[in-house]
PDB file of C-alpha atoms in Angstrom:
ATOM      1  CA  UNK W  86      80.022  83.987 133.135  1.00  0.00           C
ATOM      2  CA  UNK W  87      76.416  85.351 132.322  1.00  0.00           C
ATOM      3  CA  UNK W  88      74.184  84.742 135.383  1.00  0.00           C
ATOM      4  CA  UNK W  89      70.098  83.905 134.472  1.00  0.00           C
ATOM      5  CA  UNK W  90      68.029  86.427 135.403  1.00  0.00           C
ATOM      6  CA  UNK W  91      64.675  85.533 137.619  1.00  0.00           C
ATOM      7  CA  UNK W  92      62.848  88.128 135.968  1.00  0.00           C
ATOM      8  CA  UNK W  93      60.833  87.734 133.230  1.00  0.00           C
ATOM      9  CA  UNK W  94      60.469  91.198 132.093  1.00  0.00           C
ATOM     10  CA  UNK W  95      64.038  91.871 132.502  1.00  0.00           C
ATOM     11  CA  UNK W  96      64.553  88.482 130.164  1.00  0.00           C
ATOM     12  CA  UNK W  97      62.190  90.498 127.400  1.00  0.00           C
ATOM     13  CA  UNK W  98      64.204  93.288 127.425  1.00  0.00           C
ATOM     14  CA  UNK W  99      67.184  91.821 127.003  1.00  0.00           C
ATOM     15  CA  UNK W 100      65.720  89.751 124.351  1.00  0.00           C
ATOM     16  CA  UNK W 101      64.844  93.438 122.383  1.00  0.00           C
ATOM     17  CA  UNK W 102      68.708  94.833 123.315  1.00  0.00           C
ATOM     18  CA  UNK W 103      70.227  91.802 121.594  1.00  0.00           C
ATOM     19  CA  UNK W 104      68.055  92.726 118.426  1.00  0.00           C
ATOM     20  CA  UNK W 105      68.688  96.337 118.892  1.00  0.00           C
ATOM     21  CA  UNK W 106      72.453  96.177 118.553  1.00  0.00           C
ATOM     22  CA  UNK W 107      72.189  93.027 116.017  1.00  0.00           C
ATOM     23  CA  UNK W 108      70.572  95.368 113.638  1.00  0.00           C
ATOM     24  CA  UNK W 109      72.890  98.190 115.117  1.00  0.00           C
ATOM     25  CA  UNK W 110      75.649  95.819 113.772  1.00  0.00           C
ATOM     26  CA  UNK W 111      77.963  96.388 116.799  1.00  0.00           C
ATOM     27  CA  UNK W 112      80.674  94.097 116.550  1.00  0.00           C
ATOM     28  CA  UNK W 113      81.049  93.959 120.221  1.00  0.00           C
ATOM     29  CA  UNK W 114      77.684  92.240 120.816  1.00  0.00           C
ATOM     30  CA  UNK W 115      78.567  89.630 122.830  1.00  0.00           C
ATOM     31  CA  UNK W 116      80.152  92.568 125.561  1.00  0.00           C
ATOM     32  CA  UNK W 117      77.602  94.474 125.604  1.00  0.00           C
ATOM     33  CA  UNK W 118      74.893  92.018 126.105  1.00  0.00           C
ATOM     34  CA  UNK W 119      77.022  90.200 128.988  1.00  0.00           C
ATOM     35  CA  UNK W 120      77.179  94.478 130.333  1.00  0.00           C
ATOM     36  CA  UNK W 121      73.475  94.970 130.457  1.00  0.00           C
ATOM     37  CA  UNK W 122      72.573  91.435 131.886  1.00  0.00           C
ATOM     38  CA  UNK W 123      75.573  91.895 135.121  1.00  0.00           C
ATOM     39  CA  UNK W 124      72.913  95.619 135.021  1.00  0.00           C
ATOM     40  CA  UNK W 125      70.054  93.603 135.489  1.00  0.00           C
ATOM     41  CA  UNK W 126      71.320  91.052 137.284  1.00  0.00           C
ATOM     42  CA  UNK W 127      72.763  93.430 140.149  1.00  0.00           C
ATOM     43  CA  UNK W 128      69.041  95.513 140.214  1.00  0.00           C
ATOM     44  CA  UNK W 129      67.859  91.879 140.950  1.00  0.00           C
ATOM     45  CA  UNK W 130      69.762  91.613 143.992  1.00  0.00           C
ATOM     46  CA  UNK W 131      69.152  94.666 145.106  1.00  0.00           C
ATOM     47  CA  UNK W 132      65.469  93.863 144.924  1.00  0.00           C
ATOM     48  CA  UNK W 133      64.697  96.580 142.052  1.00  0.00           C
ATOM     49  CA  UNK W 134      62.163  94.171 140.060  1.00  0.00           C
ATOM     50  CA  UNK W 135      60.971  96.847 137.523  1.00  0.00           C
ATOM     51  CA  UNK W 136      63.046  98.960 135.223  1.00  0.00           C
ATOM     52  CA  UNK W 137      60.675 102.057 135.799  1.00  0.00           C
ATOM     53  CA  UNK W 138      61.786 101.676 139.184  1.00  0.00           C
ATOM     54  CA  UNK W 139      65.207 102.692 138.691  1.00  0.00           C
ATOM     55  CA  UNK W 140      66.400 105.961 139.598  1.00  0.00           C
ATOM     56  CA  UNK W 141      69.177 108.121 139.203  1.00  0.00           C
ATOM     57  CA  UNK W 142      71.246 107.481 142.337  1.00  0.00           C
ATOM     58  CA  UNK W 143      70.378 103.493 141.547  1.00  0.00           C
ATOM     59  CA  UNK W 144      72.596 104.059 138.187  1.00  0.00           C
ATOM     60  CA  UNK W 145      75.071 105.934 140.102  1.00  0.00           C
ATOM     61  CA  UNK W 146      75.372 103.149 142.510  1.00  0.00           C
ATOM     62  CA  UNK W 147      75.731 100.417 140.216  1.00  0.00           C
ATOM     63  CA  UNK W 148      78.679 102.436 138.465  1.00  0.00           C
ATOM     64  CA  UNK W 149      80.582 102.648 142.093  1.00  0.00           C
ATOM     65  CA  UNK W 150      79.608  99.220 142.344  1.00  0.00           C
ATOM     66  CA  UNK W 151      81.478  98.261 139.370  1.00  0.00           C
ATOM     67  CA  UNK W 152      84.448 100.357 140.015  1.00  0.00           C
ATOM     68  CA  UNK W 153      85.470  98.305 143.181  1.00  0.00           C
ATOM     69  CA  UNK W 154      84.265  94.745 141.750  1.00  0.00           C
ATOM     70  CA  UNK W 155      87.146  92.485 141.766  1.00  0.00           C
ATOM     71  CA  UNK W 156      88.055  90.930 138.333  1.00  0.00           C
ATOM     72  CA  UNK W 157      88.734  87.024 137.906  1.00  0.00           C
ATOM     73  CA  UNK W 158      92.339  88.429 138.505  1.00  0.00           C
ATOM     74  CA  UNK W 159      91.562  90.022 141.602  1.00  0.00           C
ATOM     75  CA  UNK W 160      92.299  93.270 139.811  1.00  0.00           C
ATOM     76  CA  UNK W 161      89.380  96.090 138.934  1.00  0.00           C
ATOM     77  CA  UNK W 162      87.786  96.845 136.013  1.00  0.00           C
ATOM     78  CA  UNK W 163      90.228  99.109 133.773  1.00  0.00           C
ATOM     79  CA  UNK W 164      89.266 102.665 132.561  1.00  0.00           C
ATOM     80  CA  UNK W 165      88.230 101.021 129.544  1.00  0.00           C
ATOM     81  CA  UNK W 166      86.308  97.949 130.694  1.00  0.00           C
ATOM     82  CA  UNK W 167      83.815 100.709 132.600  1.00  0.00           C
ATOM     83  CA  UNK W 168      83.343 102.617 129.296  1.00  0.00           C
ATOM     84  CA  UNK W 169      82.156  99.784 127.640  1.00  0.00           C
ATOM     85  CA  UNK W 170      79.391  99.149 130.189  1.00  0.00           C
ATOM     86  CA  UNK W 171      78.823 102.801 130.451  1.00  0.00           C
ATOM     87  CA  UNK W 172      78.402 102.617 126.124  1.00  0.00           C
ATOM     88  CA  UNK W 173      75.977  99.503 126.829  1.00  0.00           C
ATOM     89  CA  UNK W 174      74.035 100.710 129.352  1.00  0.00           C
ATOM     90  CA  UNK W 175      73.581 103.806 127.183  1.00  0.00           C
ATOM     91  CA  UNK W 176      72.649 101.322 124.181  1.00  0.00           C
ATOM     92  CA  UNK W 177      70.411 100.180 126.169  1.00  0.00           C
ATOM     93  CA  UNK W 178      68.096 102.722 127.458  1.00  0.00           C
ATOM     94  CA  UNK W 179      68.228 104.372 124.134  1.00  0.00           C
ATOM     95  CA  UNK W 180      66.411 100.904 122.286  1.00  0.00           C
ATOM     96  CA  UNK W 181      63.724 101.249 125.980  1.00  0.00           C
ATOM     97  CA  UNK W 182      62.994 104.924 124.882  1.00  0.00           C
ATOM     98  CA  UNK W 183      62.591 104.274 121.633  1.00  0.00           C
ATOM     99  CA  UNK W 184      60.339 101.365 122.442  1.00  0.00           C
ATOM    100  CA  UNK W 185      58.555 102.833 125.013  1.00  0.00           C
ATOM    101  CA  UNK W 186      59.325 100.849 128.032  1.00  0.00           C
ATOM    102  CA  UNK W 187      61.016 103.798 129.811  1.00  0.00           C
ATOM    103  CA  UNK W 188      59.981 107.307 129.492  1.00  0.00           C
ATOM    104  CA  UNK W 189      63.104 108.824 130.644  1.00  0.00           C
ATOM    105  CA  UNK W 190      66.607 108.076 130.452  1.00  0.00           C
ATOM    106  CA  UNK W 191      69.804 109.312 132.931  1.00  0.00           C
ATOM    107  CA  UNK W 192      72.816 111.143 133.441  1.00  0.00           C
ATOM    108  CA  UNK W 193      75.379 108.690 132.435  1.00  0.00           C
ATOM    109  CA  UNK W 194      78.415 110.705 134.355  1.00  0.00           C
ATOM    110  CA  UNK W 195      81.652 111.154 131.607  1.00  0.00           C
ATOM    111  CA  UNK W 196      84.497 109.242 131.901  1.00  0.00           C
ATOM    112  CA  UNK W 197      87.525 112.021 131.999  1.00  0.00           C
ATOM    113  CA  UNK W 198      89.398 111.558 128.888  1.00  0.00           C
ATOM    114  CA  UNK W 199      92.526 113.681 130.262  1.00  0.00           C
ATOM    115  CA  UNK W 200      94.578 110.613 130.437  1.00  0.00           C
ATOM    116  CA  UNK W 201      94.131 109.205 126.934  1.00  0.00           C
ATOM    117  CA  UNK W 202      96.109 107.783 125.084  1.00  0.00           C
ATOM    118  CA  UNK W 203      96.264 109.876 121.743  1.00  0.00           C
ATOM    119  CA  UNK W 204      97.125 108.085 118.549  1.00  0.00           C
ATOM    120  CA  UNK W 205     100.038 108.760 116.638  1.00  0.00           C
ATOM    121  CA  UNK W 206      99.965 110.210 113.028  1.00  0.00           C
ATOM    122  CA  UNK W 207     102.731 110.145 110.581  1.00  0.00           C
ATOM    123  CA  UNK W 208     104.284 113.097 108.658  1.00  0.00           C
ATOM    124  CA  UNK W 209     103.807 112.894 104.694  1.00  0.00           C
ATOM    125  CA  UNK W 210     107.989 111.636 104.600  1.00  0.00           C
ATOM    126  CA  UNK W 211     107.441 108.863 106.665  1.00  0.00           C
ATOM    127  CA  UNK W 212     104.219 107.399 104.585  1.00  0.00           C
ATOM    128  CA  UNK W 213     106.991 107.749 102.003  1.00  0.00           C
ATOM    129  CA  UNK W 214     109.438 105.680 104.172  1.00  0.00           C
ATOM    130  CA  UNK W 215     106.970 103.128 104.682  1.00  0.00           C
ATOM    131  CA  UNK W 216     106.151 102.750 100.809  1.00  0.00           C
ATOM    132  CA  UNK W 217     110.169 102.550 100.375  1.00  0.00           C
ATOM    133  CA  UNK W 218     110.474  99.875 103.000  1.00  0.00           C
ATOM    134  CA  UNK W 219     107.579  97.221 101.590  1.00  0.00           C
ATOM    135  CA  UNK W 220     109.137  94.082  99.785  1.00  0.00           C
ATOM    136  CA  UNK W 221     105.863  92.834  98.536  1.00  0.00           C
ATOM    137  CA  UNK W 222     102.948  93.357  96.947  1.00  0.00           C
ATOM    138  CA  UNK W 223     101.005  92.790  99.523  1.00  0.00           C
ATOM    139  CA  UNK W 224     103.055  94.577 102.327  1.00  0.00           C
ATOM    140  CA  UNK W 225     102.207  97.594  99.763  1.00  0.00           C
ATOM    141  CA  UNK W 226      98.701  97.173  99.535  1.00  0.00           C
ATOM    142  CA  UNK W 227      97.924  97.055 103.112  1.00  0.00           C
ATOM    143  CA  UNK W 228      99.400 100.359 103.331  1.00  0.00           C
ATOM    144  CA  UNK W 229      97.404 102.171  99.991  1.00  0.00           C
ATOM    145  CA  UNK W 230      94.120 100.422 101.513  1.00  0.00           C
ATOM    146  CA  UNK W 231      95.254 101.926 105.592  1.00  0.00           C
ATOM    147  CA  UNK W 232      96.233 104.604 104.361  1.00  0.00           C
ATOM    148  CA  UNK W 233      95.746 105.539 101.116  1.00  0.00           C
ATOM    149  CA  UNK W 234      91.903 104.489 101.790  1.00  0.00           C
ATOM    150  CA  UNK W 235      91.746 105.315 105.357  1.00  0.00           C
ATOM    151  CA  UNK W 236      89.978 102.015 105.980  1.00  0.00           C
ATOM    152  CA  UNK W 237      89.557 100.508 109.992  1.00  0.00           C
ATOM    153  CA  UNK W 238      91.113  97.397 110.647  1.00  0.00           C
ATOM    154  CA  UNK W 239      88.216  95.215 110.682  1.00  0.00           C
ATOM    155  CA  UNK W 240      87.064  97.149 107.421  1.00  0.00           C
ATOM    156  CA  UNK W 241      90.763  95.441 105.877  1.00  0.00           C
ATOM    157  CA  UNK W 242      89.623  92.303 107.532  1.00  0.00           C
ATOM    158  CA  UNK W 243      86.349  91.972 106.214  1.00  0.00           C
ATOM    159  CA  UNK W 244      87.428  93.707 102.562  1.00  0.00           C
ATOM    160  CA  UNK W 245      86.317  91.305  99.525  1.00  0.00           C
ATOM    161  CA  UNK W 246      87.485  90.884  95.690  1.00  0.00           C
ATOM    162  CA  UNK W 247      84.059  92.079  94.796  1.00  0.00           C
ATOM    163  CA  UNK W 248      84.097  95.344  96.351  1.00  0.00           C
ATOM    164  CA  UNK W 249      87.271  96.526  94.638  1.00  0.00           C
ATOM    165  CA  UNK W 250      85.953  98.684  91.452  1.00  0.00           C
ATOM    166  CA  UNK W 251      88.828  99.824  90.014  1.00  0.00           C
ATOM    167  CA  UNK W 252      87.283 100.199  86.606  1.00  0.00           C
ATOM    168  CA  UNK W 253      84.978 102.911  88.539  1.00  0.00           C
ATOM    169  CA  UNK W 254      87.526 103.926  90.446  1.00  0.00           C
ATOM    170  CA  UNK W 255      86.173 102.931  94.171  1.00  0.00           C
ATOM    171  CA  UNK W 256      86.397 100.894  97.147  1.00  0.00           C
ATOM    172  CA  UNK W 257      83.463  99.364  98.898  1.00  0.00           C
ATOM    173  CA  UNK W 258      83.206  99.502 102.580  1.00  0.00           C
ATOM    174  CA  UNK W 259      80.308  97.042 103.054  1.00  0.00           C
ATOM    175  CA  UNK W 260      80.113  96.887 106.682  1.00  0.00           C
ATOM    176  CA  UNK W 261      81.224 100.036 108.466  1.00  0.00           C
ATOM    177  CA  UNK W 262      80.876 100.932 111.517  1.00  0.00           C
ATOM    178  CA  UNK W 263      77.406 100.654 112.442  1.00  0.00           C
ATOM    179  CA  UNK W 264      77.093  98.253 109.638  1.00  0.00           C
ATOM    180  CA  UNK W 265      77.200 101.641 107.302  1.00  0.00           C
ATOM    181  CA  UNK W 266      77.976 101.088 104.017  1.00  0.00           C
ATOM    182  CA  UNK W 267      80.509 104.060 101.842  1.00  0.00           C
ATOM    183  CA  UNK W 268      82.251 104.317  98.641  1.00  0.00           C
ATOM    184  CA  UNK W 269      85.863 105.020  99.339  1.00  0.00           C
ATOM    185  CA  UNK W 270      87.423 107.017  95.981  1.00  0.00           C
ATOM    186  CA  UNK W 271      90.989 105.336  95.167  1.00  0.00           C
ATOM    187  CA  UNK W 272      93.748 107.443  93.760  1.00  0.00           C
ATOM    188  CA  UNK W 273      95.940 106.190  90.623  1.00  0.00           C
ATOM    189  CA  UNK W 274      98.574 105.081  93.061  1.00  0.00           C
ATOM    190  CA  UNK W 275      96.149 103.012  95.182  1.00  0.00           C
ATOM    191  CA  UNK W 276      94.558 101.447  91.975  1.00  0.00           C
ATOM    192  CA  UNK W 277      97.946 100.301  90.804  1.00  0.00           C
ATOM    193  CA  UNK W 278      98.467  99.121  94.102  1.00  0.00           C
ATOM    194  CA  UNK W 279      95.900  96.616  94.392  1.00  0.00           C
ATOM    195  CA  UNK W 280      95.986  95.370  90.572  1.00  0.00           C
ATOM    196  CA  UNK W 281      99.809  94.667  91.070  1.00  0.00           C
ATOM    197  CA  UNK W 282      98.833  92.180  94.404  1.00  0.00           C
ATOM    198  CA  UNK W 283      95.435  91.088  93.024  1.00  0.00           C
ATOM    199  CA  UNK W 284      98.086  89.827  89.824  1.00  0.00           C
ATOM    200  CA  UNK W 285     101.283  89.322  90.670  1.00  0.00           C
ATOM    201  CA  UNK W 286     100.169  87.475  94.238  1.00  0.00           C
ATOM    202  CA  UNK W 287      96.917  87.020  94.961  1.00  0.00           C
ATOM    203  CA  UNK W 288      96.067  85.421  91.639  1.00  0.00           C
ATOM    204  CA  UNK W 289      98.710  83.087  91.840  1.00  0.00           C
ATOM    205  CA  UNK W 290      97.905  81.857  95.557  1.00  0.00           C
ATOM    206  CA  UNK W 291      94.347  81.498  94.240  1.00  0.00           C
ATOM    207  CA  UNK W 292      95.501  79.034  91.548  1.00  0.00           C
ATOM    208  CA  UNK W 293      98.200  77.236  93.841  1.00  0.00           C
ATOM    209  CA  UNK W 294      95.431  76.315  96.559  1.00  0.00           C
ATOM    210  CA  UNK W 295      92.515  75.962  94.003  1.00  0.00           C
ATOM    211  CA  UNK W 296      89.979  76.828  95.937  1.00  0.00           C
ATOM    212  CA  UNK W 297      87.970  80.263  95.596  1.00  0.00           C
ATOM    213  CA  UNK W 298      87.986  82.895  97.955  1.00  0.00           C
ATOM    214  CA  UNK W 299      86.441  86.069  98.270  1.00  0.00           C
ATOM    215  CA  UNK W 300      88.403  87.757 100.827  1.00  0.00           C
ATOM    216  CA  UNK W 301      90.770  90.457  98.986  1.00  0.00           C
ATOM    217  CA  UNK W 302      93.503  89.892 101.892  1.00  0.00           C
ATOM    218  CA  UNK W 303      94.808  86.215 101.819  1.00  0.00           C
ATOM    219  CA  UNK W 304      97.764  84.316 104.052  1.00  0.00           C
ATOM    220  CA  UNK W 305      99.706  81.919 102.775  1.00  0.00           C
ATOM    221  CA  UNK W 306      97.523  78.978 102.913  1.00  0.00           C
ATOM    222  CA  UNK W 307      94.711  80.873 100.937  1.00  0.00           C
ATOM    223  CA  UNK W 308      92.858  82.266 104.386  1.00  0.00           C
ATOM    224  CA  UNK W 309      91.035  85.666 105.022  1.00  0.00           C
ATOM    225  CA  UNK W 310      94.209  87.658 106.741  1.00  0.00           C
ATOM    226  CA  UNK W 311      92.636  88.730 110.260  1.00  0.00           C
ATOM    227  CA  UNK W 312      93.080  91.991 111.333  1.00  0.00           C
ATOM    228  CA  UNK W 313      95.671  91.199 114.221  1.00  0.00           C
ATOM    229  CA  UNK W 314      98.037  89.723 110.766  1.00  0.00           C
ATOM    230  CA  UNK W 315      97.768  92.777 109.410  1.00  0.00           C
ATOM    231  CA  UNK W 316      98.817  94.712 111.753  1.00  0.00           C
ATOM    232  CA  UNK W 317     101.580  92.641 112.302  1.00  0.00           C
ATOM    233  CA  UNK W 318     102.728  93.500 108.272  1.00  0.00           C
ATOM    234  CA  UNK W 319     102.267  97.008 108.761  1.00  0.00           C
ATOM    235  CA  UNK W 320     105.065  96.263 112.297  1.00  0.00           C
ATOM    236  CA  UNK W 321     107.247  94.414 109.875  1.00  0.00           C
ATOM    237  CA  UNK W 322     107.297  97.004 107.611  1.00  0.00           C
ATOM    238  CA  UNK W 323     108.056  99.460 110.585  1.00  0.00           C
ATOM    239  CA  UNK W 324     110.642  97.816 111.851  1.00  0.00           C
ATOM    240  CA  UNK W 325     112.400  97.458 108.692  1.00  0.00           C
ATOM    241  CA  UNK W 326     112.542 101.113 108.278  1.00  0.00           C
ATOM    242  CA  UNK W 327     115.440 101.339 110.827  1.00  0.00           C
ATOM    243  CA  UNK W 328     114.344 104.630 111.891  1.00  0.00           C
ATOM    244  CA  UNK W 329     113.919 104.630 115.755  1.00  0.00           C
ATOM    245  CA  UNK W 330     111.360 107.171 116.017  1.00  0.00           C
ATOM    246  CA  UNK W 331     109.087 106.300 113.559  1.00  0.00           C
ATOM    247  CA  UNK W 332     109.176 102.123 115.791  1.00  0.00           C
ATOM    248  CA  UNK W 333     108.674 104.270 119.251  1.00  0.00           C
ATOM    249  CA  UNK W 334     105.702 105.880 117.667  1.00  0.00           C
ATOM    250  CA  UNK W 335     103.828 102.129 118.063  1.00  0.00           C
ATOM    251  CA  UNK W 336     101.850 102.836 115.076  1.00  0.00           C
ATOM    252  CA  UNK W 337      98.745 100.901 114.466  1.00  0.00           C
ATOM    253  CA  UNK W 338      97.055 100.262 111.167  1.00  0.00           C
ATOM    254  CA  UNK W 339      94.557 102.834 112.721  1.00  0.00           C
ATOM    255  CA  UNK W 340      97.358 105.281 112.847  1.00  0.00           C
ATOM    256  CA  UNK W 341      97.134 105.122 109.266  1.00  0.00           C
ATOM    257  CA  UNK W 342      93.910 106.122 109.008  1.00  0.00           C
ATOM    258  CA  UNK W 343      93.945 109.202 111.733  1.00  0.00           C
ATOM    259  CA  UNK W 344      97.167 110.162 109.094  1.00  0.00           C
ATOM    260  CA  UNK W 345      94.972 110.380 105.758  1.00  0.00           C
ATOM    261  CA  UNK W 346      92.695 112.621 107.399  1.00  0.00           C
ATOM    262  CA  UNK W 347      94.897 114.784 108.985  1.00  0.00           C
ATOM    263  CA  UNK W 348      97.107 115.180 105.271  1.00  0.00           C
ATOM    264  CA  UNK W 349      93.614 115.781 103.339  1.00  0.00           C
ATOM    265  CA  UNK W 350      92.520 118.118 105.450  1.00  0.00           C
ATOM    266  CA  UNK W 351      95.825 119.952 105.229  1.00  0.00           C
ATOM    267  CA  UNK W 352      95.951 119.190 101.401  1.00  0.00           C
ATOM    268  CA  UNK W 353      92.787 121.502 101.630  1.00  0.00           C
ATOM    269  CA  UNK W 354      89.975 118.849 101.109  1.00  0.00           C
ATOM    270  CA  UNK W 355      86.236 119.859 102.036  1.00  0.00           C
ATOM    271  CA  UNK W 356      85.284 118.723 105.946  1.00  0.00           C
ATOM    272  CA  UNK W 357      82.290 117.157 104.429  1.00  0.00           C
ATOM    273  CA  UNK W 358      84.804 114.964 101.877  1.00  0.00           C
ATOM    274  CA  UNK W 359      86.830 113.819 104.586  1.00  0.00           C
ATOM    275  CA  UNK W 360      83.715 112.981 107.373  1.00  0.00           C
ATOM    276  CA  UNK W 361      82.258 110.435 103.826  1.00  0.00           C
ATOM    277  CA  UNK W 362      85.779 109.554 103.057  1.00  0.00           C
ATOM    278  CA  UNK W 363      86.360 107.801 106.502  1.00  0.00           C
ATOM    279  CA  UNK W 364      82.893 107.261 107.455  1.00  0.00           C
ATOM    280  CA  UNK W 365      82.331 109.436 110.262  1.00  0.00           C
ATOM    281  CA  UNK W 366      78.684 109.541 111.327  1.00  0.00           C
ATOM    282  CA  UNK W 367      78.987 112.555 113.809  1.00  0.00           C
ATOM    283  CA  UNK W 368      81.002 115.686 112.705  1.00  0.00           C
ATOM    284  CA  UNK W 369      82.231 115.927 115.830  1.00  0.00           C
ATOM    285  CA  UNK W 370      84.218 112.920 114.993  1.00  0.00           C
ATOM    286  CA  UNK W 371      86.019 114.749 111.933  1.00  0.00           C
ATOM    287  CA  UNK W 372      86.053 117.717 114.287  1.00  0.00           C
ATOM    288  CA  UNK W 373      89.162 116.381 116.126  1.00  0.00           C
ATOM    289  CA  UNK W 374      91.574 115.891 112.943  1.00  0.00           C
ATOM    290  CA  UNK W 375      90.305 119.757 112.350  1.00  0.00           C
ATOM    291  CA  UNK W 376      91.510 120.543 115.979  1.00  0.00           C
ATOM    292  CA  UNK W 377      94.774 118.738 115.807  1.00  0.00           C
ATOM    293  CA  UNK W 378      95.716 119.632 112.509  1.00  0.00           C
ATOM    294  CA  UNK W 379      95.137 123.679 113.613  1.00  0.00           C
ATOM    295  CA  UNK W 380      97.316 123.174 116.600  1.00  0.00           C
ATOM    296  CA  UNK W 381     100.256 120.902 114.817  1.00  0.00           C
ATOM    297  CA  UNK W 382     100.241 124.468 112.210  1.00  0.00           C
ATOM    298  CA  UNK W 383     100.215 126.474 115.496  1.00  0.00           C
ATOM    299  CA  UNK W 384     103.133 124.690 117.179  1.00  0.00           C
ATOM    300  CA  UNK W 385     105.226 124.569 113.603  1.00  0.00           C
ATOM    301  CA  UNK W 386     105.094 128.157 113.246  1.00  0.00           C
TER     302      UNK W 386
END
C-alpha cells in the first residue's frame, strides 16, 4: 500500500512524475508511481529531506535495500519487480532534469540480462500450421493481425472498427507504445482476413446483441476481447496443431510479432521498414531481430 509522504516538495514532484508518464502514456502508471513514492518514502526515513541531496551511494543503497525487502509473501522482489523500479526511478529523474529540479542524474547499475528468457519465433511452416489449424474466422484474424501485422497484445486489445482501412490498405495503431501512433500496411491475405470476420462474425454478433461497439475484437456477449482472451485463442489454436514442439515452444501472441520481423527481414525488407512496421522507437530495438536472424543463417549453414 502507498505510504503519504511528510514532505511537501517530495509530494510536488510526484505530482509532475504522474503527469510526466500520463502524457508519456505508460500503461504501467499505477507501478511506477507506487516505485518512485516507496523512493521517496525510504529517503524520508533515512532523513534525506531534499532531492538535491541525494547522492550516488544513496541510490545504490536504496537498490540493496530493495533487493533484501521482504514481499507480502515473505519472498523478495523478483529480477523483474527490481527492473521496474530501476525503469521508474529512471522515469523519474529524466522528467527532474528536464524540469530543472535536479541538475544531474546517476548511474543506474544494469540489471545482467544473461539469464533471460528469450522469446520464441516460429519458422515460416509453422505460421502455415497455425493458419491450417484455425476453425474460425476469428481464430484466423487474430493470427493475420499478430502476425501478419506484427501488432502487441494490448495494441489487439485496444484495436477498433475505425482504424481498419482496408480500402487504403492499412491498419491503425492508435496507441502504441508510448502512446505512438503508426500505420501498419496489410497484405491481400490479411485484408481478406479481417473482411471475412468483420462479415461472416462480427457483423452478425453486432446485430444479435444490438448494441454498437467499436472494438474490432468481440467475445461472445458483444465485449472488447482482452488481451489475456486472446492469447488464450492463439493457445487453442496451438494446441490443436498436435505438434509437440511447436506447444513446448509456449508461444505468446508476442511471439508472433518477434516472428514477422525476423521473416521480413530475411524476406529482404529495408531495417528502416521493419523498425515503422512494428513501431520501434530505438534502432537498437530492431537491432536484435538483425542479430538473431544473422546467427539462426550462421547456425543453418
Amino acid at each position: 500500500m502507498k505510504q503519504k509522504l511528510a514532505e511537501s516538495s517530495f509530494r510536488k514532484l510526484l505530482k509532475k512524475y504522474v503527469s510526466f508518464i500520463v502524457t508519456r502514456g505508460y500503461r504501467a502508471q499505477v507501478n511506477y508511481v507506487n516505485n518512485v513514492n516507496e523512493f521517496l518514502k525510504w529517503l524520508e526515513q533515512n532523513n534525506i529531506k531534499s532531492i538535491k541531496k541525494v547522492k550516488n551511494t544513496d541510490v545504490q543503497r536504496y537498490f540493496q535495500y530493495l533487493s533484501n525487502r521482504p514481499t507480502r509473501l515473505n519472498g523478495i522482489l523478483s529480477e523483474s519487480s527490481l527492473k521496474n523500479h530501476h525503469f521508474a526511478l529512471s522515469l523519474f529523474y529524466e522528467n527532474m532534469l528536464k524540469s530543472g529540479d535536479v541538475n544531474s542524474g546517476f548511474f543506474f547499475q544494469k540489471f545482467n540480462n544473461a539469464e533471460k528468457k528469450r522469446r520464441n519465433t516460429l519458422s515460416v511452416d509453422e505460421i502455415t500450421m497455425l493458419y491450417s489449424c484455425t476453425h474460425s474466422f476469428l481464430e484466423r484474424a487474430v493470427v493475420s493481425v499478430g502476425y501478419g501485422c506484427g501488432l502487441r497484445r494490448h495494441e489487439m486489445e485496444s484495436l477498433n472498427i475505425s482504424d481498419i482501412k482496408t480500402d487504403l490498405g492499412i491498419m491503425i495503431v492508435s496507441k502504441g507504445k508510448g502512446g505512438k501512433r503508426r500505420e501498419v500496411p496489410l497484405s491481400e491475405t490479411v485484408i481478406c482476413d479481417l473482411k471475412n470476420y468483420l462479415i461472416e462474425e462480427r457483423n452478425y454478433l453486432i446485430k444479435a446483441k444490438r448494441r454498437y461497439q467499436s472494438a474490432f475484437f468481440l467475445n461472445r456477449n458483444g465485449h472488447r476481447l482482452a488481451g489475456a482472451k486472446l492469447n488464450d485463442i492463439l493457445k487453442t489454436i496451438i494446441f490443436r496443431t498436435e505438434n509437440t514442439e511447436l506447444i513446448e515452444k509456449n508461444i505468446t501472441l508476442h511471439c508472433l510479432r518477434h516472428s514477422i520481423a525476423t521473416h521480413l527481414l530475411e524476406a529482404g525488407a529495408g531495417f528502416e521498414f521493419v523498425q515503422h512496421f512494428l513501431g520501434h522507437s530505438e534502432i537498437d530495438t530492431t537491432q536484435l531481430y538483425t542479430i538473431r536472424r544473422k546467427r539462426n543463417k550462421h547456425l543453418l549453414f
